[in-house]
Amino acid sequence: MTDQVPAAENLSPTDEALSVLQNQFPNAVRRDDRDGYSGIVVDPARLVEVATYARDSLGYDYLSSATAVDYLGKGDHLEMVYHAYRTTGGAALVIKAQTDREAATLPSLTPVWPGANFQEREAYDLMGIRFEGHPNLKRILLWEGFHGHPLRKDWKEPYYEQEQKPFDSRWPNGRVVRSEEHNPYGKNVQYPDDFDLDGYTSPAEAAVYEEMNLGVDIRSDLATERMVVSLGPQHPSTHGVFRMVAQINGETIQQLEPVMGYLHRNHEQIGERNTFLQNMPFTDRLDYFCSLSNNLGYAIAVEQLMSLGARYQPPTYRAEVLRVLMAELTRIVNHMVAIGFLLNDLGAFFTPMMYAMIERELILDFFEAVTGSRMMCNYMRFGGTAMDLPERIRGEANLVNDRVRDFNTMEFLRELILERLPRAVDQINEYLTTSEIVTNRCIGVGVLPRADAIALSTAGPVLRASGVAYDVRRAEPYSIYPELEFDVVVRDHGDIYDRYLVRIEEMIESLKILRQILPKLEETQGQPFFAGRGGIYSPRVPAGESYGRVENPKGELGFYIVSDGGQNPWRYHVRAPSFINLTALERMSKGYKIADAVGILGSIDIVLGEVDR
């Protein structure tokens, strides 16, 4: 790179990259000088050129997150925020482009980072930004009969009550009057002005089939029949809320498109009406197998904003030890379930799943004793955790002859981490890794090459099974991970089998981390699990932006948050690994059999609560 400006001794790699871009594109790039903000703002006309330069000359080859923000009343523009990283590690290069709200148009960055595909479709769907040059711009989470773009600040639902919580009807007097009660016979659905529900046929549905080019003849020595098949949503492997539309020639997949949105709840709109703390239990519902690590990602994002204030106190060491303990147990919980469900999808119905559930239930016993809940734990707080470990794990007798649990917590943990879980992982490895079902159905199937895995923004085991040693715990460390010894698990073939093996080996590495956590729990016993003065319930969050991310079991989970200094987030966006990893589903499936599609989907390990939000 010959045109790079010399780096000052105290200049970070990210600051150096920003300086290079300003020097290379002096009239198109400016620093974002808003208080609490970072990165660069790029002239939309040069956005693709700047992004290409950042990828090819500065090494930012991995697009993690793309977020749309509505600044109604704060400049009255819409803004796209792209977080790009180097797969060699380091902080983000934050690229922003702004557009007028009334005619919101920006160039698509899918030619630069194909992983922007689904994320730009989401921004179009929920914010109304049109992306010129996008290969398939249509709604992705909502249907065509939905009126407007619900994340815009001027959008109101039919029974709109107030912009932010707590609502006046609930607090402080508690006289609950719901807006539906004022109009009990009204419609709770709005349609676009030009929408006719009578005789409606979905243009998106038609487009799916039209894009398959069914009128094109294919010459072949073997006479085969081309057809389109729909897998799901009423299909055991798609969980009732997800669909794959595939064009097949004989039994070979030629094209495939994921269809989602059946479970969409507008999680982010709810998040912007909640107070900061009210969002914590909502993160539990994203990936409901990974409640505690979801909590951690959101806590880190808000703590980044809180650190802009003078009174901020970072989490205590005890709190960080507890956080890592919970996150790594969660990784084992998730991978156990992921492997069990993958075997279900491959035809080994339920026996491996039930074996995987045994040790998972013991971990959930521990979660329940500490947090009060098995799956929706709501445990992390800004500045620490909600509570410390109890002295004992107790149970109550609900029925006659019930066995009552009563264990010393640390003894329970030691047995779990040092004996039970290692045996369980070894058992799964012994019975499944060389099984004919697994090897015949997985080796060489669903291959995702390294370059495609990076370009399509995949994360977690999907990315690392394609030979990319990228793990947020090492690439941009957080909490106490820098002082812990563990390896980033990598495999090179990028097939279903390697994605399975990565999860097996990551459980082994999590156990290595947990063995290091046990003595730290004993050393810090009695120390505070929360830092701050009263902020456990009502934190002060200064104005600015933050992007907090963690290495969740399914991949990078990120929260992009904008605060205007009030008690509610101005913008709350979730970078969901299940959603973005599906961008690679078609690439993984092309050329394989229709029977393989179910196993390929299972190897990605998605949860639809996180996909649709």
mmCIF file of N, CA, C and O in Angstrom, residues 415-482:
data_model
loop_
_atom_site.group_PDB
_atom_site.id
_atom_site.type_symbol
_atom_site.label_atom_id
_atom_site.label_comp_id
_atom_site.label_asym_id
_atom_site.label_seq_id
_atom_site.Cartn_x
_atom_site.Cartn_y
_atom_site.Cartn_z
ATOM 1 N N GLU A 415 -17.600 -31.022 40.565
ATOM 2 C CA GLU A 415 -17.944 -32.327 39.985
ATOM 3 C C GLU A 415 -18.419 -32.176 38.542
ATOM 4 O O GLU A 415 -18.058 -32.973 37.669
ATOM 5 N N LEU A 416 -19.213 -31.132 38.296
ATOM 6 C CA LEU A 416 -19.738 -30.906 36.950
ATOM 7 C C LEU A 416 -18.616 -30.636 35.955
ATOM 8 O O LEU A 416 -18.548 -31.230 34.880
ATOM 9 N N ILE A 417 -17.697 -29.732 36.318
ATOM 10 C CA ILE A 417 -16.650 -29.281 35.396
ATOM 11 C C ILE A 417 -15.507 -30.282 35.272
ATOM 12 O O ILE A 417 -14.948 -30.476 34.182
ATOM 13 N N LEU A 418 -15.172 -30.936 36.362
ATOM 14 C CA LEU A 418 -13.998 -31.813 36.361
ATOM 15 C C LEU A 418 -14.330 -33.259 36.005
ATOM 16 O O LEU A 418 -13.446 -33.997 35.565
ATOM 17 N N GLU A 419 -15.587 -33.666 36.199
ATOM 18 C CA GLU A 419 -15.914 -35.067 35.985
ATOM 19 C C GLU A 419 -17.068 -35.279 34.997
ATOM 20 O O GLU A 419 -16.894 -35.930 33.967
ATOM 21 N N ARG A 420 -18.243 -34.733 35.301
ATOM 22 C CA ARG A 420 -19.426 -35.062 34.521
ATOM 23 C C ARG A 420 -19.335 -34.570 33.077
ATOM 24 O O ARG A 420 -19.571 -35.324 32.134
ATOM 25 N N LEU A 421 -19.024 -33.295 32.899
ATOM 26 C CA LEU A 421 -18.998 -32.745 31.538
ATOM 27 C C LEU A 421 -17.888 -33.354 30.676
ATOM 28 O O LEU A 421 -18.137 -33.669 29.500
ATOM 29 N N PRO A 422 -16.652 -33.525 31.186
ATOM 30 C CA PRO A 422 -15.640 -34.181 30.339
ATOM 31 C C PRO A 422 -16.063 -35.578 29.895
ATOM 32 O O PRO A 422 -15.847 -35.972 28.739
ATOM 33 N N ARG A 423 -16.697 -36.342 30.810
ATOM 34 C CA ARG A 423 -17.169 -37.682 30.425
ATOM 35 C C ARG A 423 -18.237 -37.600 29.346
ATOM 36 O O ARG A 423 -18.265 -38.402 28.406
ATOM 37 N N ALA A 424 -19.139 -36.629 29.487
ATOM 38 C CA ALA A 424 -20.220 -36.493 28.512
ATOM 39 C C ALA A 424 -19.686 -36.134 27.131
ATOM 40 O O ALA A 424 -20.139 -36.677 26.109
ATOM 41 N N VAL A 425 -18.724 -35.202 27.061
ATOM 42 C CA VAL A 425 -18.146 -34.818 25.769
ATOM 43 C C VAL A 425 -17.411 -36.003 25.147
ATOM 44 O O VAL A 425 -17.525 -36.271 23.940
ATOM 45 N N ASP A 426 -16.658 -36.748 25.976
ATOM 46 C CA ASP A 426 -15.948 -37.926 25.470
ATOM 47 C C ASP A 426 -16.935 -38.969 24.941
ATOM 48 O O ASP A 426 -16.673 -39.626 23.924
ATOM 49 N N GLN A 427 -18.062 -39.103 25.625
ATOM 50 C CA GLN A 427 -19.062 -40.083 25.201
ATOM 51 C C GLN A 427 -19.657 -39.721 23.840
ATOM 52 O O GLN A 427 -19.776 -40.574 22.953
ATOM 53 N N ILE A 428 -20.021 -38.456 23.683
ATOM 54 C CA ILE A 428 -20.558 -38.005 22.396
ATOM 55 C C ILE A 428 -19.522 -38.209 21.298
ATOM 56 O O ILE A 428 -19.830 -38.709 20.207
ATOM 57 N N ASN A 429 -18.282 -37.841 21.578
ATOM 58 C CA ASN A 429 -17.200 -37.981 20.603
ATOM 59 C C ASN A 429 -17.010 -39.444 20.216
ATOM 60 O O ASN A 429 -16.885 -39.791 19.029
ATOM 61 N N GLU A 430 -17.035 -40.337 21.210
ATOM 62 C CA GLU A 430 -16.786 -41.758 20.958
ATOM 63 C C GLU A 430 -17.899 -42.381 20.115
ATOM 64 O O GLU A 430 -17.634 -43.140 19.170
ATOM 65 N N TYR A 431 -19.142 -42.045 20.426
ATOM 66 C CA TYR A 431 -20.258 -42.709 19.756
ATOM 67 C C TYR A 431 -20.614 -42.106 18.399
ATOM 68 O O TYR A 431 -21.130 -42.800 17.522
ATOM 69 N N LEU A 432 -20.358 -40.828 18.218
ATOM 70 C CA LEU A 432 -20.853 -40.168 17.018
ATOM 71 C C LEU A 432 -19.792 -39.870 15.967
ATOM 72 O O LEU A 432 -20.073 -39.928 14.771
ATOM 73 N N THR A 433 -18.584 -39.526 16.377
ATOM 74 C CA THR A 433 -17.599 -38.991 15.437
ATOM 75 C C THR A 433 -17.236 -39.979 14.344
ATOM 76 O O THR A 433 -16.981 -39.587 13.195
ATOM 77 N N THR A 434 -17.221 -41.262 14.651
ATOM 78 C CA THR A 434 -16.900 -42.270 13.627
ATOM 79 C C THR A 434 -18.140 -43.047 13.181
ATOM 80 O O THR A 434 -18.011 -44.031 12.453
ATOM 81 N N SER A 435 -19.315 -42.584 13.603
ATOM 82 C CA SER A 435 -20.553 -43.260 13.211
ATOM 83 C C SER A 435 -20.754 -43.171 11.700
ATOM 84 O O SER A 435 -20.486 -42.145 11.075
ATOM 85 N N GLU A 436 -21.270 -44.245 11.108
ATOM 86 C CA GLU A 436 -21.522 -44.245 9.661
ATOM 87 C C GLU A 436 -22.520 -43.174 9.265
ATOM 88 O O GLU A 436 -22.401 -42.553 8.206
ATOM 89 N N ILE A 437 -23.521 -42.962 10.098
ATOM 90 C CA ILE A 437 -24.514 -41.926 9.783
ATOM 91 C C ILE A 437 -23.830 -40.583 9.647
ATOM 92 O O ILE A 437 -24.049 -39.826 8.695
ATOM 93 N N VAL A 438 -22.965 -40.276 10.619
ATOM 94 C CA VAL A 438 -22.314 -38.972 10.631
ATOM 95 C C VAL A 438 -21.312 -38.849 9.492
ATOM 96 O O VAL A 438 -21.321 -37.860 8.744
ATOM 97 N N THR A 439 -20.442 -39.824 9.346
ATOM 98 C CA THR A 439 -19.386 -39.702 8.332
ATOM 99 C C THR A 439 -19.954 -39.728 6.908
ATOM 100 O O THR A 439 -19.558 -38.928 6.059
ATOM 101 N N ASN A 440 -20.914 -40.624 6.624
ATOM 102 C CA ASN A 440 -21.453 -40.723 5.263
ATOM 103 C C ASN A 440 -22.288 -39.506 4.877
ATOM 104 O O ASN A 440 -22.295 -39.089 3.718
ATOM 105 N N ARG A 441 -22.995 -38.946 5.830
ATOM 106 C CA ARG A 441 -23.880 -37.830 5.523
ATOM 107 C C ARG A 441 -23.191 -36.472 5.631
ATOM 108 O O ARG A 441 -23.741 -35.469 5.164
ATOM 109 N N CYS A 442 -22.027 -36.410 6.262
ATOM 110 C CA CYS A 442 -21.421 -35.119 6.588
ATOM 111 C C CYS A 442 -20.114 -34.814 5.860
ATOM 112 O O CYS A 442 -19.856 -33.652 5.521
ATOM 113 N N ILE A 443 -19.283 -35.796 5.648
ATOM 114 C CA ILE A 443 -17.971 -35.526 5.055
ATOM 115 C C ILE A 443 -18.139 -35.145 3.581
ATOM 116 O O ILE A 443 -18.755 -35.865 2.794
ATOM 117 N N GLY A 444 -17.605 -33.981 3.236
ATOM 118 C CA GLY A 444 -17.667 -33.502 1.857
ATOM 119 C C GLY A 444 -19.006 -32.926 1.444
ATOM 120 O O GLY A 444 -19.216 -32.636 0.270
ATOM 121 N N VAL A 445 -19.913 -32.709 2.389
ATOM 122 C CA VAL A 445 -21.257 -32.196 2.087
ATOM 123 C C VAL A 445 -21.401 -30.785 2.667
ATOM 124 O O VAL A 445 -20.958 -30.505 3.781
ATOM 125 N N GLY A 446 -22.031 -29.901 1.904
ATOM 126 C CA GLY A 446 -22.261 -28.543 2.388
ATOM 127 C C GLY A 446 -20.986 -27.744 2.530
ATOM 128 O O GLY A 446 -20.851 -26.946 3.467
ATOM 129 N N VAL A 447 -20.068 -27.888 1.600
ATOM 130 C CA VAL A 447 -18.751 -27.251 1.709
ATOM 131 C C VAL A 447 -18.878 -25.736 1.504
ATOM 132 O O VAL A 447 -19.497 -25.269 0.539
ATOM 133 N N LEU A 448 -18.277 -24.990 2.414
ATOM 134 C CA LEU A 448 -18.202 -23.530 2.316
ATOM 135 C C LEU A 448 -16.724 -23.148 2.298
ATOM 136 O O LEU A 448 -16.052 -23.198 3.328
ATOM 137 N N PRO A 449 -16.189 -22.744 1.139
ATOM 138 C CA PRO A 449 -14.760 -22.405 1.069
ATOM 139 C C PRO A 449 -14.413 -21.212 1.953
ATOM 140 O O PRO A 449 -15.262 -20.380 2.282
ATOM 141 N N ARG A 450 -13.142 -21.125 2.294
ATOM 142 C CA ARG A 450 -12.670 -20.082 3.207
ATOM 143 C C ARG A 450 -13.030 -18.686 2.722
ATOM 144 O O ARG A 450 -13.555 -17.867 3.485
ATOM 145 N N ALA A 451 -12.748 -18.386 1.461
ATOM 146 C CA ALA A 451 -12.997 -17.041 0.935
ATOM 147 C C ALA A 451 -14.480 -16.687 1.009
ATOM 148 O O ALA A 451 -14.851 -15.558 1.325
ATOM 149 N N ASP A 452 -15.337 -17.664 0.716
ATOM 150 C CA ASP A 452 -16.775 -17.409 0.773
ATOM 151 C C ASP A 452 -17.249 -17.226 2.206
ATOM 152 O O ASP A 452 -18.145 -16.414 2.470
ATOM 153 N N ALA A 453 -16.677 -17.979 3.130
ATOM 154 C CA ALA A 453 -17.077 -17.846 4.527
ATOM 155 C C ALA A 453 -16.806 -16.435 5.045
ATOM 156 O O ALA A 453 -17.613 -15.861 5.794
ATOM 157 N N ILE A 454 -15.685 -15.850 4.627
ATOM 158 C CA ILE A 454 -15.357 -14.472 5.026
ATOM 159 C C ILE A 454 -16.257 -13.481 4.300
ATOM 160 O O ILE A 454 -16.857 -12.590 4.914
ATOM 161 N N ALA A 455 -16.370 -13.641 2.986
ATOM 162 C CA ALA A 455 -17.136 -12.685 2.183
ATOM 163 C C ALA A 455 -18.594 -12.634 2.595
ATOM 164 O O ALA A 455 -19.222 -11.568 2.565
ATOM 165 N N LEU A 456 -19.160 -13.774 3.014
ATOM 166 C CA LEU A 456 -20.573 -13.852 3.362
ATOM 167 C C LEU A 456 -20.841 -13.548 4.831
ATOM 168 O O LEU A 456 -21.945 -13.758 5.323
ATOM 169 N N SER A 457 -19.813 -13.072 5.548
ATOM 170 C CA SER A 457 -19.958 -12.601 6.940
ATOM 171 C C SER A 457 -20.393 -13.688 7.896
ATOM 172 O O SER A 457 -21.023 -13.399 8.926
ATOM 173 N N THR A 458 -20.078 -14.951 7.620
ATOM 174 C CA THR A 458 -20.414 -16.005 8.567
ATOM 175 C C THR A 458 -19.585 -15.842 9.833
ATOM 176 O O THR A 458 -18.557 -15.148 9.843
ATOM 177 N N ALA A 459 -20.039 -16.469 10.906
ATOM 178 C CA ALA A 459 -19.362 -16.307 12.190
ATOM 179 C C ALA A 459 -19.437 -17.613 12.963
ATOM 180 O O ALA A 459 -20.184 -18.527 12.620
ATOM 181 N N GLY A 460 -18.632 -17.691 14.022
ATOM 182 C CA GLY A 460 -18.672 -18.835 14.915
ATOM 183 C C GLY A 460 -18.151 -20.107 14.275
ATOM 184 O O GLY A 460 -17.268 -20.085 13.408
ATOM 185 N N PRO A 461 -18.692 -21.276 14.669
ATOM 186 C CA PRO A 461 -18.226 -22.550 14.104
ATOM 187 C C PRO A 461 -18.331 -22.628 12.585
ATOM 188 O O PRO A 461 -17.528 -23.300 11.949
ATOM 189 N N VAL A 462 -19.312 -21.947 11.990
ATOM 190 C CA VAL A 462 -19.433 -21.962 10.527
ATOM 191 C C VAL A 462 -18.202 -21.337 9.896
ATOM 192 O O VAL A 462 -17.651 -21.851 8.917
ATOM 193 N N LEU A 463 -17.738 -20.221 10.438
ATOM 194 C CA LEU A 463 -16.557 -19.531 9.914
ATOM 195 C C LEU A 463 -15.287 -20.320 10.207
ATOM 196 O O LEU A 463 -14.440 -20.516 9.330
ATOM 197 N N ARG A 464 -15.153 -20.783 11.434
ATOM 198 C CA ARG A 464 -13.901 -21.463 11.829
ATOM 199 C C ARG A 464 -13.764 -22.842 11.189
ATOM 200 O O ARG A 464 -12.644 -23.322 10.987
ATOM 201 N N ALA A 465 -14.870 -23.482 10.845
ATOM 202 C CA ALA A 465 -14.784 -24.771 10.155
ATOM 203 C C ALA A 465 -14.312 -24.616 8.720
ATOM 204 O O ALA A 465 -13.948 -25.594 8.074
ATOM 205 N N SER A 466 -14.312 -23.376 8.219
ATOM 206 C CA SER A 466 -13.808 -23.103 6.865
ATOM 207 C C SER A 466 -12.379 -22.586 6.892
ATOM 208 O O SER A 466 -11.916 -21.985 5.920
ATOM 209 N N GLY A 467 -11.688 -22.767 7.999
ATOM 210 C CA GLY A 467 -10.268 -22.447 8.061
ATOM 211 C C GLY A 467 -9.933 -21.040 8.497
ATOM 212 O O GLY A 467 -8.787 -20.603 8.345
ATOM 213 N N VAL A 468 -10.901 -20.300 9.062
ATOM 214 C CA VAL A 468 -10.655 -18.920 9.491
ATOM 215 C C VAL A 468 -10.579 -18.885 11.018
ATOM 216 O O VAL A 468 -11.585 -19.096 11.705
ATOM 217 N N ALA A 469 -9.412 -18.612 11.553
ATOM 218 C CA ALA A 469 -9.201 -18.617 13.005
ATOM 219 C C ALA A 469 -9.647 -17.292 13.609
ATOM 220 O O ALA A 469 -8.838 -16.521 14.145
ATOM 221 N N TYR A 470 -10.942 -17.017 13.508
ATOM 222 C CA TYR A 470 -11.486 -15.742 13.992
ATOM 223 C C TYR A 470 -12.460 -16.016 15.123
ATOM 224 O O TYR A 470 -13.502 -16.649 14.933
ATOM 225 N N ASP A 471 -12.105 -15.532 16.303
ATOM 226 C CA ASP A 471 -12.911 -15.696 17.509
ATOM 227 C C ASP A 471 -12.824 -14.375 18.252
ATOM 228 O O ASP A 471 -11.725 -13.902 18.549
ATOM 229 N N VAL A 472 -13.975 -13.743 18.530
ATOM 230 C CA VAL A 472 -13.966 -12.413 19.153
ATOM 231 C C VAL A 472 -13.215 -12.427 20.478
ATOM 232 O O VAL A 472 -12.583 -11.435 20.851
ATOM 233 N N ARG A 473 -13.228 -13.556 21.183
ATOM 234 C CA ARG A 473 -12.515 -13.632 22.460
ATOM 235 C C ARG A 473 -11.019 -13.416 22.288
ATOM 236 O O ARG A 473 -10.329 -13.024 23.236
ATOM 237 N N ARG A 474 -10.505 -13.675 21.086
ATOM 238 C CA ARG A 474 -9.088 -13.443 20.790
ATOM 239 C C ARG A 474 -8.894 -12.245 19.856
ATOM 240 O O ARG A 474 -7.930 -11.488 19.988
ATOM 241 N N ALA A 475 -9.812 -12.050 18.904
ATOM 242 C CA ALA A 475 -9.647 -10.983 17.908
ATOM 243 C C ALA A 475 -9.803 -9.601 18.531
ATOM 244 O O ALA A 475 -9.100 -8.652 18.152
ATOM 245 N N GLU A 476 -10.725 -9.456 19.461
ATOM 246 C CA GLU A 476 -10.928 -8.193 20.171
ATOM 247 C C GLU A 476 -11.375 -8.545 21.589
ATOM 248 O O GLU A 476 -12.555 -8.479 21.923
ATOM 249 N N PRO A 477 -10.431 -8.962 22.442
ATOM 250 C CA PRO A 477 -10.769 -9.594 23.727
ATOM 251 C C PRO A 477 -11.608 -8.700 24.635
ATOM 252 O O PRO A 477 -11.509 -7.480 24.620
ATOM 253 N N TYR A 478 -12.428 -9.336 25.443
ATOM 254 C CA TYR A 478 -13.268 -8.656 26.411
ATOM 255 C C TYR A 478 -13.230 -9.449 27.720
ATOM 256 O O TYR A 478 -12.695 -10.560 27.777
ATOM 257 N N SER A 479 -13.782 -8.847 28.776
ATOM 258 C CA SER A 479 -13.823 -9.467 30.096
ATOM 259 C C SER A 479 -12.411 -9.925 30.492
ATOM 260 O O SER A 479 -11.436 -9.203 30.263
ATOM 261 N N ILE A 480 -12.266 -11.125 31.070
ATOM 262 C CA ILE A 480 -10.947 -11.590 31.511
ATOM 263 C C ILE A 480 -10.371 -12.636 30.553
ATOM 264 O O ILE A 480 -9.430 -13.350 30.901
ATOM 265 N N TYR A 481 -10.897 -12.714 29.329
ATOM 266 C CA TYR A 481 -10.383 -13.709 28.383
ATOM 267 C C TYR A 481 -8.902 -13.543 28.069
ATOM 268 O O TYR A 481 -8.211 -14.547 27.817
ATOM 269 N N PRO A 482 -8.341 -12.313 28.070
ATOM 270 C CA PRO A 482 -6.900 -12.221 27.775
ATOM 271 C C PRO A 482 -6.003 -12.995 28.746
ATOM 272 O O PRO A 482 -4.905 -13.406 28.375
#
